[in-house]
Coordinates of C-alpha atoms in Angstrom, one line a residue:
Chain A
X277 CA -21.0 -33.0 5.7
X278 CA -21.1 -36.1 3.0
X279 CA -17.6 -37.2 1.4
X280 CA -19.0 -35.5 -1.5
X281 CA -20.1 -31.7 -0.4
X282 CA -16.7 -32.2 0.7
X283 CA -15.3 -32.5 -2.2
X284 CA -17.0 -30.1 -4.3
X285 CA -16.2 -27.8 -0.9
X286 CA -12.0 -28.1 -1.6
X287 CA -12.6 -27.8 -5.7
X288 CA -14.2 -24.8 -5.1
X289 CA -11.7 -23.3 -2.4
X290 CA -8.9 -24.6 -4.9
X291 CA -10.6 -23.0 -7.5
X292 CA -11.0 -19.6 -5.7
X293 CA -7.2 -19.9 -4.6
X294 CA -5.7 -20.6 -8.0
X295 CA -7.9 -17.4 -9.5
X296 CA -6.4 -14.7 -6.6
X297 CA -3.2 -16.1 -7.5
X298 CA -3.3 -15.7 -11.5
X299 CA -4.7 -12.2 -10.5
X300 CA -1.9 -11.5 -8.5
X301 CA 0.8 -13.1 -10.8
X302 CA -0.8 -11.3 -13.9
X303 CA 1.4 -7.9 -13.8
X304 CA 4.6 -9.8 -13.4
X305 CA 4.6 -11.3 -17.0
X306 CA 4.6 -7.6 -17.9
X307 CA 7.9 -6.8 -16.4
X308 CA 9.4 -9.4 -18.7
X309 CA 9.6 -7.2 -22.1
X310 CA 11.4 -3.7 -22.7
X311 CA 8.5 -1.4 -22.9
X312 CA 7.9 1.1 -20.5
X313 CA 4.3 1.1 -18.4
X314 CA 3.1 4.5 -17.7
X315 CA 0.1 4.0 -14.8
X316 CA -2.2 7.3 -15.5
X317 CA -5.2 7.9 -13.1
X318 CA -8.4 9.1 -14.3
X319 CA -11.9 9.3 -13.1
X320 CA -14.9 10.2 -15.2
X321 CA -15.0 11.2 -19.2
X322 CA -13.6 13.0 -20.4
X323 CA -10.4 12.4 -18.6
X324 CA -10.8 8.5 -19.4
X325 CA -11.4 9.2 -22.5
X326 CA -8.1 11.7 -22.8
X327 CA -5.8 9.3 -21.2
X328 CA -7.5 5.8 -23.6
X329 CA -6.4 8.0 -26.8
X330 CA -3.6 8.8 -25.8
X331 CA -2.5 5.6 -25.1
X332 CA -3.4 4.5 -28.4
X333 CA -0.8 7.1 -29.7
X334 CA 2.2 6.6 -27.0
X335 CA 5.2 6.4 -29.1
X336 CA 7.2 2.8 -29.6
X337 CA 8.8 1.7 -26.2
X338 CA 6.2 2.9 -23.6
X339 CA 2.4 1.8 -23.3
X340 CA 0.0 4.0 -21.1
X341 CA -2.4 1.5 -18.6
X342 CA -5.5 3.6 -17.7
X343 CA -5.9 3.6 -13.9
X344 CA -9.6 3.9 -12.8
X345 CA -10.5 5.8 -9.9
X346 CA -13.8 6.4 -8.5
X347 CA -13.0 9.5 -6.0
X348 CA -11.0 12.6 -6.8
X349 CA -8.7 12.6 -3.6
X350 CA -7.2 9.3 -4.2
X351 CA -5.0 9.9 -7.5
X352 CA -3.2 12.4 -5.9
X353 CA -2.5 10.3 -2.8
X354 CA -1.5 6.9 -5.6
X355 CA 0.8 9.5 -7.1
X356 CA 2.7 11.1 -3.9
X357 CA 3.6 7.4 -2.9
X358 CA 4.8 6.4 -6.4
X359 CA 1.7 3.6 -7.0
X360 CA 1.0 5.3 -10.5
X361 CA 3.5 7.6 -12.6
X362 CA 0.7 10.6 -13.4
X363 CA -3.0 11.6 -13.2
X364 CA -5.2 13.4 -15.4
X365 CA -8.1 14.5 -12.7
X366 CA -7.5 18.0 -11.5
X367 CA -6.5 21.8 -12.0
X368 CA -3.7 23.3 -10.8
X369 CA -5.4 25.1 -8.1
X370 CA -7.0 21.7 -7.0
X371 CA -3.5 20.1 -6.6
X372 CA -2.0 23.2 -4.8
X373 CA -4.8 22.8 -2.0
X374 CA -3.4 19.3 -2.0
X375 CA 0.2 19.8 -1.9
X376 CA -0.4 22.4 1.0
X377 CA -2.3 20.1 2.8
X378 CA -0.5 16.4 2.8
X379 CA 3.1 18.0 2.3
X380 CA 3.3 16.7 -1.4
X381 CA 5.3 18.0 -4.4
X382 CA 2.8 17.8 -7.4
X383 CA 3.7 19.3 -10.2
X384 CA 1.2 20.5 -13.7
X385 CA 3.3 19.1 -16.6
X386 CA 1.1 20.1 -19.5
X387 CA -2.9 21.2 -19.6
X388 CA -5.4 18.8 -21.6
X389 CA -8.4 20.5 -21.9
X390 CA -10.5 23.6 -20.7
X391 CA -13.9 22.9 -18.7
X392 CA -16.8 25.4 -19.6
X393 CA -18.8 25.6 -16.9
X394 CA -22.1 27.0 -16.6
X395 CA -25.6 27.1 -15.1
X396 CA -28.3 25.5 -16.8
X397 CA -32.1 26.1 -16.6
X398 CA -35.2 24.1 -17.7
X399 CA -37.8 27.2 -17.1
X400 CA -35.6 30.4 -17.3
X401 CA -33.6 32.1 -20.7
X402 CA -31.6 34.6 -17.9
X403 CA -30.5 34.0 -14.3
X404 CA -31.2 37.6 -14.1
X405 CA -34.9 35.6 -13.9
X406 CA -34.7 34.0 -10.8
X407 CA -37.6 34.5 -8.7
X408 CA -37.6 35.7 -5.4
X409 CA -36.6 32.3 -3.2
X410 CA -36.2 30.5 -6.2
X411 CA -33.9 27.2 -5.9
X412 CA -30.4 26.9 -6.8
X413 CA -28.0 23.7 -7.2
X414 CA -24.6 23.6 -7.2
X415 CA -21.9 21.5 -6.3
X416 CA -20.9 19.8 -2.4
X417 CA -16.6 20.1 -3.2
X418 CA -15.1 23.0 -2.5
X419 CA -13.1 24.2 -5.3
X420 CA -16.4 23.6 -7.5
X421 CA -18.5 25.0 -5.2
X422 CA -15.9 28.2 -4.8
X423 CA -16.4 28.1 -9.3
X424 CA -20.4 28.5 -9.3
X425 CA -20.9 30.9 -6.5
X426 CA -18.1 33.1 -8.3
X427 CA -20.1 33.0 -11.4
X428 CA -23.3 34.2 -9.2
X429 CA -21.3 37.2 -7.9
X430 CA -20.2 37.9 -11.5
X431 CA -23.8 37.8 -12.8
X432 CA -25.0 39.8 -9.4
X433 CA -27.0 37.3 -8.5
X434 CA -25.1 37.3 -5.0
X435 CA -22.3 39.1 -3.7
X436 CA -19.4 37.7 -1.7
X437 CA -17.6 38.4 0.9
X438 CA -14.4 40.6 -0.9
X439 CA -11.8 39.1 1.9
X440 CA -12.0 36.1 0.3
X441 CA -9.8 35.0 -3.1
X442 CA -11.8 34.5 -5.8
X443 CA -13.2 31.1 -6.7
X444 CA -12.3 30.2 -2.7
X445 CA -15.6 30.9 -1.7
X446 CA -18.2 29.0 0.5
X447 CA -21.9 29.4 1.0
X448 CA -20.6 30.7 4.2
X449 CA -18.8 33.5 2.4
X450 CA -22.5 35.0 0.8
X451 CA -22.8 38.4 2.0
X452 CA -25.5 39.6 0.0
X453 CA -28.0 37.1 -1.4
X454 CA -31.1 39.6 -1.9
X455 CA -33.4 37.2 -4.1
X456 CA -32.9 35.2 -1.0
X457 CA -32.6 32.0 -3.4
X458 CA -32.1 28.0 -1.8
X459 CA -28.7 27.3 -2.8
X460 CA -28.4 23.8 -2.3
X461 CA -25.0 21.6 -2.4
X462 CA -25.0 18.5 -3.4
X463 CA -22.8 15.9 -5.3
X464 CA -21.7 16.3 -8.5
X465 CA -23.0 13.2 -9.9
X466 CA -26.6 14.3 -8.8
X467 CA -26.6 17.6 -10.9
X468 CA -28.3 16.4 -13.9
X469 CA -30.7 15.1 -11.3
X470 CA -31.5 18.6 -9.8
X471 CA -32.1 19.8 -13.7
X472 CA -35.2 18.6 -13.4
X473 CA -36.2 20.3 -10.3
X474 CA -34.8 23.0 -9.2
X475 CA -34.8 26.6 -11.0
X476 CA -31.2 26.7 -12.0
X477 CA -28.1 23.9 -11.9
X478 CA -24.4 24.7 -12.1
X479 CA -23.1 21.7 -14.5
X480 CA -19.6 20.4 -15.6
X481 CA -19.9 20.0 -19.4
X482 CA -18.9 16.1 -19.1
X483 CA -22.8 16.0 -17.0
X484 CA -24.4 18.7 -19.2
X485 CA -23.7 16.8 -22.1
X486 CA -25.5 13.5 -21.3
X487 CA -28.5 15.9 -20.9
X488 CA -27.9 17.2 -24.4
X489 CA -27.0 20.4 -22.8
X490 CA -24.1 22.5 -24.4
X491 CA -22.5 25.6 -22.3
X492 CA -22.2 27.5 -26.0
X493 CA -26.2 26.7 -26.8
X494 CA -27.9 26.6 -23.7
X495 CA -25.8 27.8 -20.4
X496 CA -27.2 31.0 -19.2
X497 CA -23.9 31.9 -17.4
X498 CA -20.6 30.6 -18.8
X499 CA -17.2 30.4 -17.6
X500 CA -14.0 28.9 -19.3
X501 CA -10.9 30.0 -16.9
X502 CA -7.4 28.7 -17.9
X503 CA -7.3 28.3 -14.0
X504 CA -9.4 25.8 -14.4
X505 CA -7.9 23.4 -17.1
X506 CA -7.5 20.0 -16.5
X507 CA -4.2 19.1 -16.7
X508 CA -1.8 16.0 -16.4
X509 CA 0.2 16.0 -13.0
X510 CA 2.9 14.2 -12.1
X511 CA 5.5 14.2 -8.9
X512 CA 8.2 17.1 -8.9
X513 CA 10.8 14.1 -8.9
X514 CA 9.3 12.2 -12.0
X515 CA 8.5 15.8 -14.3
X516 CA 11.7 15.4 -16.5
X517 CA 11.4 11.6 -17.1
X518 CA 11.5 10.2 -20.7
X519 CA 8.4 8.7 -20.3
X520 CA 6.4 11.5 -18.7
X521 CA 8.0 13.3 -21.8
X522 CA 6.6 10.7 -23.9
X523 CA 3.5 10.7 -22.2
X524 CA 2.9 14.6 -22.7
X525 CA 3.7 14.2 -26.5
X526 CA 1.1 11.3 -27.0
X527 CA -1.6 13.6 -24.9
X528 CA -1.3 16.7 -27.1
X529 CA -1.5 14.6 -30.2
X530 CA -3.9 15.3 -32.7
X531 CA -5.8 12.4 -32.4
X532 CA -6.4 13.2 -28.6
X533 CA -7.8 16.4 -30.1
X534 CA -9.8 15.2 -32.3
X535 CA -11.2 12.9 -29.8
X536 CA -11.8 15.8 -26.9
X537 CA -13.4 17.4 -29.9
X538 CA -16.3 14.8 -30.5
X539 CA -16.8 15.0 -27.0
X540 CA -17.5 18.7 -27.7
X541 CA -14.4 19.4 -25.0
X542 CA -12.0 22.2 -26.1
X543 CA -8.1 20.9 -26.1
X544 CA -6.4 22.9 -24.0
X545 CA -2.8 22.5 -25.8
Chain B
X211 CA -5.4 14.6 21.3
X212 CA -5.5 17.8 21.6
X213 CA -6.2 17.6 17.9
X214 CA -9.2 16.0 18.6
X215 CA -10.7 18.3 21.0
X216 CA -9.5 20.8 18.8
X217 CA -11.6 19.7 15.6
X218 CA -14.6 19.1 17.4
X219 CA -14.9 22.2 19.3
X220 CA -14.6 24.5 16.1
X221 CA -17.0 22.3 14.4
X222 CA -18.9 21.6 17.2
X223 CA -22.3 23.4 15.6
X224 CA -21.6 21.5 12.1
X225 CA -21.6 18.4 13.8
X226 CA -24.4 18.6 15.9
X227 CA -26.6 19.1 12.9
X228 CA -25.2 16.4 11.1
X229 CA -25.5 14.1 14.4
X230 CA -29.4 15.4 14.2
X231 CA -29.3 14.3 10.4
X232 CA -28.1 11.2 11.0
X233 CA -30.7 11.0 14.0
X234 CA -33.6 11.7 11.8
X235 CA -32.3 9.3 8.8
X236 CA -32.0 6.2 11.7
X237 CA -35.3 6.6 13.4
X238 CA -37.3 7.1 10.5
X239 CA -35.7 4.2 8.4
X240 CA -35.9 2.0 11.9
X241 CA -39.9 2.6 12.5
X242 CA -40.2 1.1 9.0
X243 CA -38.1 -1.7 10.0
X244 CA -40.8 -2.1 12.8
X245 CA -44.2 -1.3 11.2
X246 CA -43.3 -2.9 7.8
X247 CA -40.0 -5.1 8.5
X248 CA -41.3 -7.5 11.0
X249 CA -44.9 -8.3 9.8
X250 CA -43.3 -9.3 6.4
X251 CA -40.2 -11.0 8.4
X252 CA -43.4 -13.0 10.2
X253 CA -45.0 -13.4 7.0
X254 CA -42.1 -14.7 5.0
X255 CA -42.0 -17.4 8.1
X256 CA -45.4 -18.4 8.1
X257 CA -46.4 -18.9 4.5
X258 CA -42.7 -20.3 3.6
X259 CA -43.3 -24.2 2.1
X260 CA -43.6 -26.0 5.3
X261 CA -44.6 -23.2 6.9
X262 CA -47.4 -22.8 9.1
X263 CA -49.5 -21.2 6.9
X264 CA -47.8 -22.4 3.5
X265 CA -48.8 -19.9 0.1
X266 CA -46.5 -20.1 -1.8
X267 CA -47.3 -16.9 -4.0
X268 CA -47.1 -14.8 -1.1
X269 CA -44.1 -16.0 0.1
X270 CA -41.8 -15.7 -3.7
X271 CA -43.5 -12.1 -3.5
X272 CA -42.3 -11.5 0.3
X273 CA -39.1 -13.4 0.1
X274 CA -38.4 -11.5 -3.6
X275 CA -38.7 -8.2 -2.2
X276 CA -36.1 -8.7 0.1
X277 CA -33.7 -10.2 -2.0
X278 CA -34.3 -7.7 -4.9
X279 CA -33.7 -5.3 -2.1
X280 CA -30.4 -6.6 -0.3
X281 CA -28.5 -7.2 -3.6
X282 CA -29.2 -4.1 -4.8
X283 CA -25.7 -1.6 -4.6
X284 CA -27.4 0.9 -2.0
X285 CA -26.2 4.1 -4.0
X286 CA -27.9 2.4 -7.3
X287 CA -30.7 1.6 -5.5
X288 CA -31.2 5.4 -4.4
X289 CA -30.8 6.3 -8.0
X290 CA -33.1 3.7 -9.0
X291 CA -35.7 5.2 -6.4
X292 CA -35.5 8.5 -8.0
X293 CA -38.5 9.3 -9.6
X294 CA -40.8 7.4 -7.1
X295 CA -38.7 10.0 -4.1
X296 CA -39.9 13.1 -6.6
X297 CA -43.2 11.7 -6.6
X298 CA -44.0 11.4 -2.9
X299 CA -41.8 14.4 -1.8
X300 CA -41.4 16.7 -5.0
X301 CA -37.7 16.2 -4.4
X302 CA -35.2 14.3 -4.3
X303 CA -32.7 16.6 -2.5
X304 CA -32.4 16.7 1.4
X305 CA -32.6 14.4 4.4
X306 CA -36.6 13.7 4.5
X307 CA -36.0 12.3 0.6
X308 CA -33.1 10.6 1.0
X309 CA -34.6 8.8 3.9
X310 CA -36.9 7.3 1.7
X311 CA -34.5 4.6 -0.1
X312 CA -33.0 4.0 4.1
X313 CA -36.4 2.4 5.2
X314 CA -36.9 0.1 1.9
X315 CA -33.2 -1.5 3.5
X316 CA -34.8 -1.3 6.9
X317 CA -37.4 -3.0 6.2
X318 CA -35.4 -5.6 4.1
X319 CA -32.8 -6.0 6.7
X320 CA -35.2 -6.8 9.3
X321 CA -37.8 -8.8 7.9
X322 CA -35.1 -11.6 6.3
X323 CA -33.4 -11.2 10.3
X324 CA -36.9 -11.9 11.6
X325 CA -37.4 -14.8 9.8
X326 CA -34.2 -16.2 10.4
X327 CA -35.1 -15.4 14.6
X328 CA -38.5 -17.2 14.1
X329 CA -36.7 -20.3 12.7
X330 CA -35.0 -20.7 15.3
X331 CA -38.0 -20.7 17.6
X332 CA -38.2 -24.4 19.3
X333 CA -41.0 -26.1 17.4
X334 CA -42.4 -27.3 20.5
X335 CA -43.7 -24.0 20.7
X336 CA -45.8 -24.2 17.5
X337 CA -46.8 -27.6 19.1
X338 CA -48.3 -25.9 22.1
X339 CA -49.8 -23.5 20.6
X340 CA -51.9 -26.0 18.0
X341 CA -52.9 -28.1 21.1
X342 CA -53.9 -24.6 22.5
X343 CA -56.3 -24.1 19.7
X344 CA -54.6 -20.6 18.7
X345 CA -55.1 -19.6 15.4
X346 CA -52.4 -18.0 13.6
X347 CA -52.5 -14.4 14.6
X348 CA -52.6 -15.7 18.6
X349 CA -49.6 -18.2 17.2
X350 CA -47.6 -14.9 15.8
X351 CA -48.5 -12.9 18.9
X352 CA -48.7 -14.7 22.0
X353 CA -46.1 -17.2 20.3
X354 CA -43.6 -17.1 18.3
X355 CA -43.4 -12.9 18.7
X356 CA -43.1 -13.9 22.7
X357 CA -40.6 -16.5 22.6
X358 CA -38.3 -14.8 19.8
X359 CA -38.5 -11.3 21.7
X360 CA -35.2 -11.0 22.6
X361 CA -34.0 -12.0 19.8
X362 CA -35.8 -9.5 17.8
X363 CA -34.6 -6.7 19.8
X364 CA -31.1 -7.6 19.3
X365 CA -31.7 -8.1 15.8
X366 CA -33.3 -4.6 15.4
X367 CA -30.0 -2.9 16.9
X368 CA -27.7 -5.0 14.6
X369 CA -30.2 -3.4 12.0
X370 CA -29.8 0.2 13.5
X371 CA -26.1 -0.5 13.1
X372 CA -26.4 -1.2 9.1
X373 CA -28.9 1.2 8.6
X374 CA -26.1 4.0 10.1
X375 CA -23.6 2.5 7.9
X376 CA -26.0 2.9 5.0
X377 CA -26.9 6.4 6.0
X378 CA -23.2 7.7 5.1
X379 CA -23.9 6.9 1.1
X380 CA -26.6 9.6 1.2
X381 CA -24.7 12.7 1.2
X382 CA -25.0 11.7 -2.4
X383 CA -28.5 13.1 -2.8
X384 CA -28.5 15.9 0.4
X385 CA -29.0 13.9 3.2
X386 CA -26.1 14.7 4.8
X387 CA -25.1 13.4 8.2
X388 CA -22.2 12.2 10.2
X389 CA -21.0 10.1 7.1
X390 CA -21.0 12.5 4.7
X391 CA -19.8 15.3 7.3
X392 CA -17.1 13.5 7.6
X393 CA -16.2 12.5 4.2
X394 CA -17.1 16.3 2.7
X395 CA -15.0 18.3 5.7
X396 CA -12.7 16.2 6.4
X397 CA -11.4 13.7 3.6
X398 CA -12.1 15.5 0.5
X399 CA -10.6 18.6 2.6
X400 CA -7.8 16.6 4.2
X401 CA -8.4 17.8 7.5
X402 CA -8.3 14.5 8.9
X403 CA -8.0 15.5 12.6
X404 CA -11.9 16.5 11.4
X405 CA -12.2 13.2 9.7
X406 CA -10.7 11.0 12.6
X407 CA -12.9 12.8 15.2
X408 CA -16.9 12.6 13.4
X409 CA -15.6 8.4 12.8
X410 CA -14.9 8.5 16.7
X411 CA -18.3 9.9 17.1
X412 CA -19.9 7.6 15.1
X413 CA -18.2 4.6 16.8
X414 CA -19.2 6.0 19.9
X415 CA -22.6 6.4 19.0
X416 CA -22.8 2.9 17.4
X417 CA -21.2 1.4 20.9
X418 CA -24.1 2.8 23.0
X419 CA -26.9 1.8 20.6
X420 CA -24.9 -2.2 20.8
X421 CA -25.1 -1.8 24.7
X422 CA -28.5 -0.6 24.4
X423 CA -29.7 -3.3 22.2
X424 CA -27.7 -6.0 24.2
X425 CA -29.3 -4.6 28.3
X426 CA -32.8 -4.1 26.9
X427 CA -32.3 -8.2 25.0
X428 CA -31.0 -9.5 28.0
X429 CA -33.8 -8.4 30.3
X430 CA -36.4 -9.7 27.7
X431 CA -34.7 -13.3 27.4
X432 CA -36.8 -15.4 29.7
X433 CA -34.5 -18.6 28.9

């Protein structure tokens, strides 16, 4: 190596160095003034979306910083060990099968917004018009998953095993299924995908949307369950803080309405 | 432990069919790796600038292809893939489509570690084979594929090993496997006895394909 690669070799590694370390030192200037961070996990729109208003809105004092999350698991785990102060990802029944399962105390502080959920259709008006073996798509997670094939039974498209609690469901749990229809899982991101090929798609309205779908104008089978809305969670220990308080007051304000609204989601408060 | 043995023997049918899964997703995307991956690794070699058959079109074409390919984010590059996968299979759901996007990384993977094998072929052997009088496809076969055998071999299992690694994303579109088993059942269920045990399968699996790789190289090294 010439005196001069090496060189260029050390700026660069002192460059590199000096970046990670601004990136590490960057929170700490926060700490310095009075107001209040409040670290709220989110995932996908319209939860993002929820959490960005409201923080536009949180009251003098506090300031809301959106934490991003790519996975639906994860903001429960940052919030059991106290790396963020809430998360607006889930339903109650959702953060139940989590408390149950990892020994956490989760608590629903206040419910954002409904989710209508529905199947959606390219070639059918009716699911009472799927064809013998036709294909189905719904979703790969469970509590989802549980969500469509409960609509099916509703409709009597299939029937389900009557041991199990509703919306608990599995493709296991099909008793009945005598259009003998493909009911594929697969990921909730590839829904909008299986639109286009498959008879008829279960769909979140946050997908539907981006297809210009609406449940109201085109789902053939709707649902909107208070079960089901999506709610801001918080530990049991943290529930009666002043800034959880503050953070709830900011999230049912109307201008996180009137933003859900745009989105065509229904506040749920 | 007992965990362990547990999990995996009331899942035991579940993760047999996503063994078989991940099975079908490997050998598939590793017989393009050989059919497509190492003519265009040897290619990429030959008609590089100094090469021993220098074009230079072919080569920014060749060595494009597997750049485009290897910076691509797998999971985008499965979306990206989408409507050619309809096209071919009239799906884009299940393990036979989502193998699809698997060999276009296969055969990346192993053509750029093909070329990088070749390079490192002495150049007395290009020597011998000019005073020979080969011409180029005896050079490639009786050559540089020859001397760079056991290389190549050992480079096709470290490619194996990616293209497992790889195969996890594509629960995404159906393809299920060991990957996704494990990630559906296990993490976003939090059984992670379930979770623990499909990774120790995997690693196990992934062992006995390195040993494989590194008894069938070391028989065909004739240094």
């Amino acid at each position: 190596m010439t005196a001069r690669s090496r060189h260029a070799l050390l700026a660069l590694t002192a460059a590199g160095l000096a970046l990670s370390l601004a990136a590490c030192a960057a929170p700490a200037d926060d700490a310095a003034s009075d107001t209040v961070t409040i670290r709220v996990a989110a995932t996908v729109t319209p939860m993002t979306d929820a959490v960005e208003a409201a923080a536009e809105v949180i009251e003098e004092g506090y300031e809301v910083e959106l934490v991003p999350v790519n996975d639906y698991v994860q903001p429960n785990v940052l919030l059991q060990h106290s790396e963020i102060d809430a998360n607006v990802v889930q339903f109650e029944g959702f953060m139940e099968d989590f408390n149950a399962a990892n020994d956490a105390d989760l608590v629903v502080v206040q419910p954002v917004y409904a989710t209508v959920v529905a199947f959606y259709s390219q070639s059918l008006t009716d699911l009472q018009e799927l064809p013998q073996g036709g294909s189905i798509a719904i979703p790969n997670d469970r509590s989802n998953a549980g969500r469509a094939l409960q609509l099916l039974a509703e409709e009597g498209i299939i029937e389900l095993d009557p041991a199990v609690e509703p919306f608990q469901a599995g493709v296991a749990d099909i008793t009945a299924n005598p259009r003998e229809l493909e009911i594929t899982q697969i990921d909730l991101l590839q829904l909008n995908t299986a639109y286009d090929e498959m008879d008829a798609v279960f769909n979140l309205p946050s997908f539907a949307r981006q297809l210009g779908l609406t449940p109201a104008e085109d789902g053939l089978a709707v649902e909107q369950d208070p079960a089901f809305e999506v709610s801001l969670v918080t530990r049991a220990d943290n529930a009666d803080a002043p800034e959880i308080a503050a953070l709830t007051r900011a999230l049912t304000s109307d201008h996180v309405r009137e933003v859900l609204e745009e989105l065509g989601v229904p506040a749920a408060f | 432990m007992n965990d362990f043995l547990a999990s995996l023997a009331a899942n035991a049918d579940q993760i047999g069919i996503a063994m078989a899964e991940t099975g079908y997703m490997l050998a598939f995307s590793l017989a393009a790796a050989v059919i497509f991956g190492l003519p265009l690794g040897v290619l990429i070699f030959l008609t590089r600038p100094g090469g021993v058959q220098e074009r230079r079109p072919l080569w920014m074409v060749g060595n494009l292809y597997v750049t485009v390919v290897r910076s691509f984010p797998f999971l985008l590059f499965v979306v990206f893939l989408i409507p050619l996968t309809r096209l071919l299979y009239g799906t884009t759901f299940g393990t036979a489509a989502a193998t699809f996007p698997l060999c276009f990384v296969g055969v990346a993977i192993y053509a750029r570690l093909v070329e990088q094998i070749l390079l490192e072929v002495p150049s007395g052997v290009l020597h011998a084979a000019r005073s020979m009088g080969a011409d180029v496809f005896q050079t490639v076969v009786h050559f540089l594929l020859v001397e760079g055998r056991s290389g190549l071999v050992y480079a096709l299992t470290s490619a194996s090993i990616s293209l497992i690694s790889y195969s996890t994303v594509l629960g995404i579109v159906g393809g299920g496997g060991l990957g996704d088993f494990a990630l559906r059942f296990g993490y976003q269920e939090y059984d992670y006895p379930l979770m623990y045990t499909t990774i120790a399968i995997v690693i196990v699996c992934v062992l006995l394909l390195q040993t494989a790789g590194e008894k069938v190289s070391a028989v065909l090294d004739k240094r």
